[in-house]
Amino acid sequence: GESVGLHLPTLSVQEGDNSIINCAYSNSASDYFIWYKQESGKGPQFIIDIRSNMDKRQGQRVTVLLNKTVKHLSLQIAATQPGDSAVYFCAETGGGSNYKLTFGKGTLLTVNP
Amino acid sequence: DAGITQSPRYKITETGRQVTLMCHQTWSHSYMFWYRQDLGHGLRLIYYSAAADITDKGEVPDGYVVSRSKTENFPLTLESATRSQTSVYFCASDGGSSDTQYFGPGTRLTVL
């Protein structure tokens, strides 16, 4: 069936480096994508989103890139900090938007001081 | 402004007992959702609600019941808890204009 997945389950980086977390999706009708951050013992926290009519969107230290041709989404974190250590999920809504999100299984980002 | 809250945060119960998990949001969001999160499965949608008195099944609804008599509350009831329902449960809400869902802190439920 249609799904959203992640290429790498874990990512370890040094403090100050840039991090890139990838996500593949299979539903070509997906029109809205979100990245969430989940710290241990907490609920998912919204980071940034992007609609299918865009290919790039920037926030504070984060950038989301969308490549609809290959159905690929990435989250770039600049100057990664220890506080960025968490599990990152991508999520998407299918075409027609019934407000139901499909989540990937997550990538664990570990930032080493 | 508390946003979205869940109670209890931790619950231990026994097989066969009824358990209700509470979710409350202060944004007057139309949409509310219940997810469970398990290792290896990520977040899975149990039920959702588009407005008061309107609910619908998600991916894994069996064994759960929801109601939404007021916009701000969306309780989830396990009518007869089973060990397979041991999980972390998250409630979320969405104002409907952007599809962005905002999550509560979660309830960790253990069924013995």
PDB file of C-alpha atoms in Angstrom:
ATOM      1  CA  GLY A   1       0.000   0.000   0.000  1.00  0.00           C
ATOM      2  CA  GLU A   2       0.944   3.673  -0.051  1.00  0.00           C
ATOM      3  CA  SER A   3       3.458   4.557   2.633  1.00  0.00           C
ATOM      4  CA  VAL A   4       5.940   7.078   3.850  1.00  0.00           C
ATOM      5  CA  GLY A   5       9.359   5.777   4.804  1.00  0.00           C
ATOM      6  CA  LEU A   6      12.813   6.833   5.868  1.00  0.00           C
ATOM      7  CA  HIS A   7      16.128   5.838   4.319  1.00  0.00           C
ATOM      8  CA  LEU A   8      18.164   5.824   7.534  1.00  0.00           C
ATOM      9  CA  PRO A   9      16.923   4.728  10.936  1.00  0.00           C
ATOM     10  CA  THR A  10      19.831   6.377  12.798  1.00  0.00           C
ATOM     11  CA  LEU A  11      22.119   9.318  12.183  1.00  0.00           C
ATOM     12  CA  SER A  12      25.026  10.392  14.341  1.00  0.00           C
ATOM     13  CA  VAL A  13      26.688  13.781  13.813  1.00  0.00           C
ATOM     14  CA  GLN A  14      29.151  16.027  15.561  1.00  0.00           C
ATOM     15  CA  GLU A  15      27.963  19.211  17.208  1.00  0.00           C
ATOM     16  CA  GLY A  16      28.191  22.067  14.738  1.00  0.00           C
ATOM     17  CA  ASP A  17      27.883  19.870  11.661  1.00  0.00           C
ATOM     18  CA  ASN A  18      24.925  20.010   9.329  1.00  0.00           C
ATOM     19  CA  SER A  19      22.465  17.120   9.432  1.00  0.00           C
ATOM     20  CA  ILE A  20      20.374  15.758   6.619  1.00  0.00           C
ATOM     21  CA  ILE A  21      17.461  13.429   7.276  1.00  0.00           C
ATOM     22  CA  ASN A  22      15.762  11.825   4.319  1.00  0.00           C
ATOM     23  CA  CYS A  23      12.278  10.537   3.665  1.00  0.00           C
ATOM     24  CA  ALA A  24      10.716   8.775   0.701  1.00  0.00           C
ATOM     25  CA  TYR A  25       7.018   8.739   0.007  1.00  0.00           C
ATOM     26  CA  SER A  26       5.067   6.643  -2.437  1.00  0.00           C
ATOM     27  CA  ASN A  27       1.774   8.478  -2.831  1.00  0.00           C
ATOM     28  CA  SER A  28       2.162  10.709  -5.871  1.00  0.00           C
ATOM     29  CA  ALA A  29      -1.038  12.530  -4.837  1.00  0.00           C
ATOM     30  CA  SER A  30       0.481  13.709  -1.549  1.00  0.00           C
ATOM     31  CA  ASP A  31       0.207  17.461  -1.351  1.00  0.00           C
ATOM     32  CA  TYR A  32       1.371  18.424   2.115  1.00  0.00           C
ATOM     33  CA  PHE A  33       4.398  17.299   4.083  1.00  0.00           C
ATOM     34  CA  ILE A  34       5.453  17.900   7.654  1.00  0.00           C
ATOM     35  CA  TRP A  35       8.552  17.211   9.695  1.00  0.00           C
ATOM     36  CA  TYR A  36       8.133  16.477  13.382  1.00  0.00           C
ATOM     37  CA  LYS A  37      10.710  16.188  16.137  1.00  0.00           C
ATOM     38  CA  GLN A  38      10.092  13.869  19.057  1.00  0.00           C
ATOM     39  CA  GLU A  39      12.273  13.997  22.130  1.00  0.00           C
ATOM     40  CA  SER A  40      12.320  11.129  24.570  1.00  0.00           C
ATOM     41  CA  GLY A  41       9.155  11.001  26.647  1.00  0.00           C
ATOM     42  CA  LYS A  42       7.433  13.796  24.752  1.00  0.00           C
ATOM     43  CA  GLY A  43       4.915  14.165  21.978  1.00  0.00           C
ATOM     44  CA  PRO A  44       5.893  14.966  18.391  1.00  0.00           C
ATOM     45  CA  GLN A  45       6.654  18.646  17.899  1.00  0.00           C
ATOM     46  CA  PHE A  46       6.006  20.441  14.610  1.00  0.00           C
ATOM     47  CA  ILE A  47       9.209  21.682  12.964  1.00  0.00           C
ATOM     48  CA  ILE A  48       8.431  22.736   9.429  1.00  0.00           C
ATOM     49  CA  ASP A  49       6.051  21.967   6.613  1.00  0.00           C
ATOM     50  CA  ILE A  50       5.921  22.285   2.847  1.00  0.00           C
ATOM     51  CA  ARG A  51       3.208  22.042   0.227  1.00  0.00           C
ATOM     52  CA  SER A  52       3.604  20.265  -3.065  1.00  0.00           C
ATOM     53  CA  ASN A  53       3.669  23.522  -5.029  1.00  0.00           C
ATOM     54  CA  MET A  54       7.038  24.359  -3.432  1.00  0.00           C
ATOM     55  CA  ASP A  55      10.413  22.634  -3.596  1.00  0.00           C
ATOM     56  CA  LYS A  56      12.141  24.378  -0.710  1.00  0.00           C
ATOM     57  CA  ARG A  57      11.186  26.063   2.501  1.00  0.00           C
ATOM     58  CA  GLN A  58      13.404  27.498   5.192  1.00  0.00           C
ATOM     59  CA  GLY A  59      12.910  28.004   8.879  1.00  0.00           C
ATOM     60  CA  GLN A  60      15.215  28.818  11.714  1.00  0.00           C
ATOM     61  CA  ARG A  61      18.253  26.527  11.163  1.00  0.00           C
ATOM     62  CA  VAL A  62      16.048  24.066   9.263  1.00  0.00           C
ATOM     63  CA  THR A  63      15.319  23.657   5.588  1.00  0.00           C
ATOM     64  CA  VAL A  64      12.944  21.215   3.956  1.00  0.00           C
ATOM     65  CA  LEU A  65      13.504  20.160   0.361  1.00  0.00           C
ATOM     66  CA  LEU A  66      10.876  18.433  -1.718  1.00  0.00           C
ATOM     67  CA  ASN A  67      11.630  16.547  -4.924  1.00  0.00           C
ATOM     68  CA  LYS A  68       8.322  15.470  -6.390  1.00  0.00           C
ATOM     69  CA  THR A  69       9.970  13.806  -9.375  1.00  0.00           C
ATOM     70  CA  VAL A  70      11.520  11.109  -7.205  1.00  0.00           C
ATOM     71  CA  LYS A  71       9.052  11.485  -4.303  1.00  0.00           C
ATOM     72  CA  HIS A  72      11.725  12.443  -1.834  1.00  0.00           C
ATOM     73  CA  LEU A  73      11.715  14.797   1.125  1.00  0.00           C
ATOM     74  CA  SER A  74      14.648  15.905   3.236  1.00  0.00           C
ATOM     75  CA  LEU A  75      15.186  17.903   6.394  1.00  0.00           C
ATOM     76  CA  GLN A  76      18.409  19.824   6.751  1.00  0.00           C
ATOM     77  CA  ILE A  77      19.480  21.082  10.157  1.00  0.00           C
ATOM     78  CA  ALA A  78      22.260  23.630  10.147  1.00  0.00           C
ATOM     79  CA  ALA A  79      24.873  23.777  12.910  1.00  0.00           C
ATOM     80  CA  THR A  80      23.386  20.822  14.736  1.00  0.00           C
ATOM     81  CA  GLN A  81      23.251  21.179  18.509  1.00  0.00           C
ATOM     82  CA  PRO A  82      22.937  18.599  21.299  1.00  0.00           C
ATOM     83  CA  GLY A  83      19.349  19.801  21.813  1.00  0.00           C
ATOM     84  CA  ASP A  84      18.566  18.589  18.309  1.00  0.00           C
ATOM     85  CA  SER A  85      19.037  14.984  19.410  1.00  0.00           C
ATOM     86  CA  ALA A  86      15.651  13.342  18.906  1.00  0.00           C
ATOM     87  CA  VAL A  87      13.638  11.157  16.566  1.00  0.00           C
ATOM     88  CA  TYR A  88      12.515  12.957  13.424  1.00  0.00           C
ATOM     89  CA  PHE A  89       9.388  11.913  11.537  1.00  0.00           C
ATOM     90  CA  CYS A  90       8.161  12.913   8.161  1.00  0.00           C
ATOM     91  CA  ALA A  91       4.422  12.851   7.544  1.00  0.00           C
ATOM     92  CA  GLU A  92       2.227  13.453   4.559  1.00  0.00           C
ATOM     93  CA  THR A  93      -1.381  13.863   3.644  1.00  0.00           C
ATOM     94  CA  GLY A  94      -2.693  12.171   0.563  1.00  0.00           C
ATOM     95  CA  GLY A  95      -4.497  13.972  -2.178  1.00  0.00           C
ATOM     96  CA  GLY A  96      -7.951  15.128  -1.208  1.00  0.00           C
ATOM     97  CA  SER A  97      -6.806  16.001   2.315  1.00  0.00           C
ATOM     98  CA  ASN A  98      -9.032  14.323   4.833  1.00  0.00           C
ATOM     99  CA  TYR A  99      -6.675  15.702   7.463  1.00  0.00           C
ATOM    100  CA  LYS A 100      -5.251  12.255   8.136  1.00  0.00           C
ATOM    101  CA  LEU A 101      -1.474  12.115   8.211  1.00  0.00           C
ATOM    102  CA  THR A 102       0.633   9.120   7.257  1.00  0.00           C
ATOM    103  CA  PHE A 103       3.832   8.966   9.283  1.00  0.00           C
ATOM    104  CA  GLY A 104       7.180   7.460   8.553  1.00  0.00           C
ATOM    105  CA  LYS A 105       8.784   5.340  11.246  1.00  0.00           C
ATOM    106  CA  GLY A 106      11.369   7.940  12.225  1.00  0.00           C
ATOM    107  CA  THR A 107      15.110   8.591  12.218  1.00  0.00           C
ATOM    108  CA  LEU A 108      17.035   8.857  15.457  1.00  0.00           C
ATOM    109  CA  LEU A 109      19.443  11.781  15.339  1.00  0.00           C
ATOM    110  CA  THR A 110      22.256  11.744  17.878  1.00  0.00           C
ATOM    111  CA  VAL A 111      24.448  14.807  18.232  1.00  0.00           C
ATOM    112  CA  ASN A 112      27.855  14.188  19.774  1.00  0.00           C
ATOM    113  CA  PRO A 113      29.457  17.080  21.684  1.00  0.00           C
TER     114      PRO A 113
ATOM    115  CA  ASP B   1      -2.446  28.762  27.356  1.00  0.00           C
ATOM    116  CA  ALA B   2      -2.035  25.022  27.850  1.00  0.00           C
ATOM    117  CA  GLY B   3      -2.682  24.044  24.221  1.00  0.00           C
ATOM    118  CA  ILE B   4      -3.354  20.346  24.205  1.00  0.00           C
ATOM    119  CA  THR B   5      -3.209  18.222  27.329  1.00  0.00           C
ATOM    120  CA  GLN B   6      -3.647  14.558  28.095  1.00  0.00           C
ATOM    121  CA  SER B   7      -4.486  12.737  31.295  1.00  0.00           C
ATOM    122  CA  PRO B   8      -3.403  10.633  32.941  1.00  0.00           C
ATOM    123  CA  ARG B   9       0.230  10.737  31.811  1.00  0.00           C
ATOM    124  CA  TYR B  10       0.827   7.211  33.095  1.00  0.00           C
ATOM    125  CA  LYS B  11      -1.643   4.404  33.701  1.00  0.00           C
ATOM    126  CA  ILE B  12      -1.293   0.794  34.738  1.00  0.00           C
ATOM    127  CA  THR B  13      -4.353  -1.411  34.475  1.00  0.00           C
ATOM    128  CA  GLU B  14      -5.298  -5.054  34.248  1.00  0.00           C
ATOM    129  CA  THR B  15      -6.608  -7.099  31.378  1.00  0.00           C
ATOM    130  CA  GLY B  16     -10.361  -6.760  31.003  1.00  0.00           C
ATOM    131  CA  ARG B  17     -10.711  -3.428  32.763  1.00  0.00           C
ATOM    132  CA  GLN B  18     -12.171  -0.340  31.141  1.00  0.00           C
ATOM    133  CA  VAL B  19      -9.815   2.598  30.767  1.00  0.00           C
ATOM    134  CA  THR B  20     -10.492   6.112  29.526  1.00  0.00           C
ATOM    135  CA  LEU B  21      -7.763   8.423  28.324  1.00  0.00           C
ATOM    136  CA  MET B  22      -8.588  12.102  28.260  1.00  0.00           C
ATOM    137  CA  CYS B  23      -7.587  14.742  25.745  1.00  0.00           C
ATOM    138  CA  HIS B  24      -8.336  18.446  26.016  1.00  0.00           C
ATOM    139  CA  GLN B  25      -7.391  21.290  23.686  1.00  0.00           C
ATOM    140  CA  THR B  26      -7.818  25.009  24.210  1.00  0.00           C
ATOM    141  CA  TRP B  27      -7.535  26.130  20.566  1.00  0.00           C
ATOM    142  CA  SER B  28     -11.098  25.265  19.494  1.00  0.00           C
ATOM    143  CA  HIS B  29      -9.593  23.132  16.741  1.00  0.00           C
ATOM    144  CA  SER B  30     -12.146  21.256  14.677  1.00  0.00           C
ATOM    145  CA  TYR B  31     -10.124  18.120  14.120  1.00  0.00           C
ATOM    146  CA  MET B  32      -8.837  15.824  16.813  1.00  0.00           C
ATOM    147  CA  PHE B  33      -6.977  12.545  16.543  1.00  0.00           C
ATOM    148  CA  TRP B  34      -5.857   9.602  18.630  1.00  0.00           C
ATOM    149  CA  TYR B  35      -2.675   7.702  17.795  1.00  0.00           C
ATOM    150  CA  ARG B  36      -0.796   4.890  19.373  1.00  0.00           C
ATOM    151  CA  GLN B  37       2.960   4.637  19.124  1.00  0.00           C
ATOM    152  CA  ASP B  38       4.729   1.307  19.313  1.00  0.00           C
ATOM    153  CA  LEU B  39       8.294   0.296  18.514  1.00  0.00           C
ATOM    154  CA  GLY B  40       8.498  -0.858  14.946  1.00  0.00           C
ATOM    155  CA  HIS B  41       5.160   0.637  13.970  1.00  0.00           C
ATOM    156  CA  GLY B  42       5.578   4.349  14.414  1.00  0.00           C
ATOM    157  CA  LEU B  43       2.421   6.395  14.897  1.00  0.00           C
ATOM    158  CA  ARG B  44      -0.811   4.705  13.928  1.00  0.00           C
ATOM    159  CA  LEU B  45      -4.167   6.441  13.796  1.00  0.00           C
ATOM    160  CA  ILE B  46      -6.867   4.937  15.996  1.00  0.00           C
ATOM    161  CA  TYR B  47      -9.773   7.355  15.580  1.00  0.00           C
ATOM    162  CA  TYR B  48     -10.302  10.906  14.495  1.00  0.00           C
ATOM    163  CA  SER B  49     -13.012  13.508  14.733  1.00  0.00           C
ATOM    164  CA  ALA B  50     -13.818  16.303  12.316  1.00  0.00           C
ATOM    165  CA  ALA B  51     -16.093  18.146  14.757  1.00  0.00           C
ATOM    166  CA  ALA B  52     -18.261  17.601  17.797  1.00  0.00           C
ATOM    167  CA  ASP B  53     -20.402  14.483  17.366  1.00  0.00           C
ATOM    168  CA  ILE B  54     -18.511  13.435  14.215  1.00  0.00           C
ATOM    169  CA  THR B  55     -15.993  10.617  14.573  1.00  0.00           C
ATOM    170  CA  ASP B  56     -14.451   8.085  12.212  1.00  0.00           C
ATOM    171  CA  LYS B  57     -12.169   5.084  12.346  1.00  0.00           C
ATOM    172  CA  GLY B  58      -8.500   5.229  11.597  1.00  0.00           C
ATOM    173  CA  GLU B  59      -6.037   2.451  10.869  1.00  0.00           C
ATOM    174  CA  VAL B  60      -6.336   0.480  14.148  1.00  0.00           C
ATOM    175  CA  PRO B  61      -9.762   1.146  15.751  1.00  0.00           C
ATOM    176  CA  ASP B  62     -10.564  -2.310  17.117  1.00  0.00           C
ATOM    177  CA  GLY B  63     -10.968  -2.383  20.897  1.00  0.00           C
ATOM    178  CA  TYR B  64     -11.339   1.385  21.204  1.00  0.00           C
ATOM    179  CA  VAL B  65     -14.307   3.729  21.502  1.00  0.00           C
ATOM    180  CA  VAL B  66     -14.338   7.514  21.184  1.00  0.00           C
ATOM    181  CA  SER B  67     -16.823  10.285  21.727  1.00  0.00           C
ATOM    182  CA  ARG B  68     -16.823  14.006  21.125  1.00  0.00           C
ATOM    183  CA  SER B  69     -19.662  15.797  22.826  1.00  0.00           C
ATOM    184  CA  LYS B  70     -17.659  19.022  23.119  1.00  0.00           C
ATOM    185  CA  THR B  71     -15.190  20.495  20.641  1.00  0.00           C
ATOM    186  CA  GLU B  72     -12.407  20.729  23.210  1.00  0.00           C
ATOM    187  CA  ASN B  73     -12.533  17.157  24.525  1.00  0.00           C
ATOM    188  CA  PHE B  74     -11.902  13.852  22.789  1.00  0.00           C
ATOM    189  CA  PRO B  75     -11.776  10.911  25.230  1.00  0.00           C
ATOM    190  CA  LEU B  76     -10.548   7.487  24.153  1.00  0.00           C
ATOM    191  CA  THR B  77     -11.962   4.435  25.934  1.00  0.00           C
ATOM    192  CA  LEU B  78     -10.587   0.931  25.996  1.00  0.00           C
ATOM    193  CA  GLU B  79     -13.713  -1.025  26.865  1.00  0.00           C
ATOM    194  CA  SER B  80     -11.883  -4.209  27.891  1.00  0.00           C
ATOM    195  CA  ALA B  81      -8.152  -3.649  27.935  1.00  0.00           C
ATOM    196  CA  THR B  82      -5.819  -6.260  26.472  1.00  0.00           C
ATOM    197  CA  ARG B  83      -2.042  -6.606  26.771  1.00  0.00           C
ATOM    198  CA  SER B  84      -1.681  -5.735  23.103  1.00  0.00           C
ATOM    199  CA  GLN B  85      -3.034  -2.286  23.945  1.00  0.00           C
ATOM    200  CA  THR B  86       0.032  -1.521  26.038  1.00  0.00           C
ATOM    201  CA  SER B  87       1.404   1.495  24.231  1.00  0.00           C
ATOM    202  CA  VAL B  88       1.985   5.225  24.296  1.00  0.00           C
ATOM    203  CA  TYR B  89      -1.119   7.121  23.219  1.00  0.00           C
ATOM    204  CA  PHE B  90      -1.000  10.560  21.663  1.00  0.00           C
ATOM    205  CA  CYS B  91      -3.807  12.951  21.059  1.00  0.00           C
ATOM    206  CA  ALA B  92      -3.496  15.637  18.395  1.00  0.00           C
ATOM    207  CA  SER B  93      -5.582  18.499  17.055  1.00  0.00           C
ATOM    208  CA  ASP B  94      -5.735  20.429  13.816  1.00  0.00           C
ATOM    209  CA  GLY B  95      -7.436  23.720  13.124  1.00  0.00           C
ATOM    210  CA  GLY B  96      -8.342  22.581   9.635  1.00  0.00           C
ATOM    211  CA  SER B  97      -6.761  25.386   7.661  1.00  0.00           C
ATOM    212  CA  SER B  98      -3.257  23.980   7.241  1.00  0.00           C
ATOM    213  CA  ASP B  99      -3.424  20.227   7.991  1.00  0.00           C
ATOM    214  CA  THR B 100      -0.780  20.705  10.671  1.00  0.00           C
ATOM    215  CA  GLN B 101      -1.458  18.530  13.668  1.00  0.00           C
ATOM    216  CA  TYR B 102      -0.274  19.509  17.138  1.00  0.00           C
ATOM    217  CA  PHE B 103       0.336  16.764  19.622  1.00  0.00           C
ATOM    218  CA  GLY B 104      -0.222  16.344  23.315  1.00  0.00           C
ATOM    219  CA  PRO B 105       2.452  14.972  25.671  1.00  0.00           C
ATOM    220  CA  GLY B 106       1.164  11.403  25.541  1.00  0.00           C
ATOM    221  CA  THR B 107      -0.190   8.792  27.935  1.00  0.00           C
ATOM    222  CA  ARG B 108       1.872   5.728  28.661  1.00  0.00           C
ATOM    223  CA  LEU B 109      -0.535   2.829  29.231  1.00  0.00           C
ATOM    224  CA  THR B 110       0.508  -0.553  30.559  1.00  0.00           C
ATOM    225  CA  VAL B 111      -1.960  -3.425  30.573  1.00  0.00           C
ATOM    226  CA  LEU B 112      -0.928  -6.282  32.853  1.00  0.00           C
TER     227      LEU B 112
END
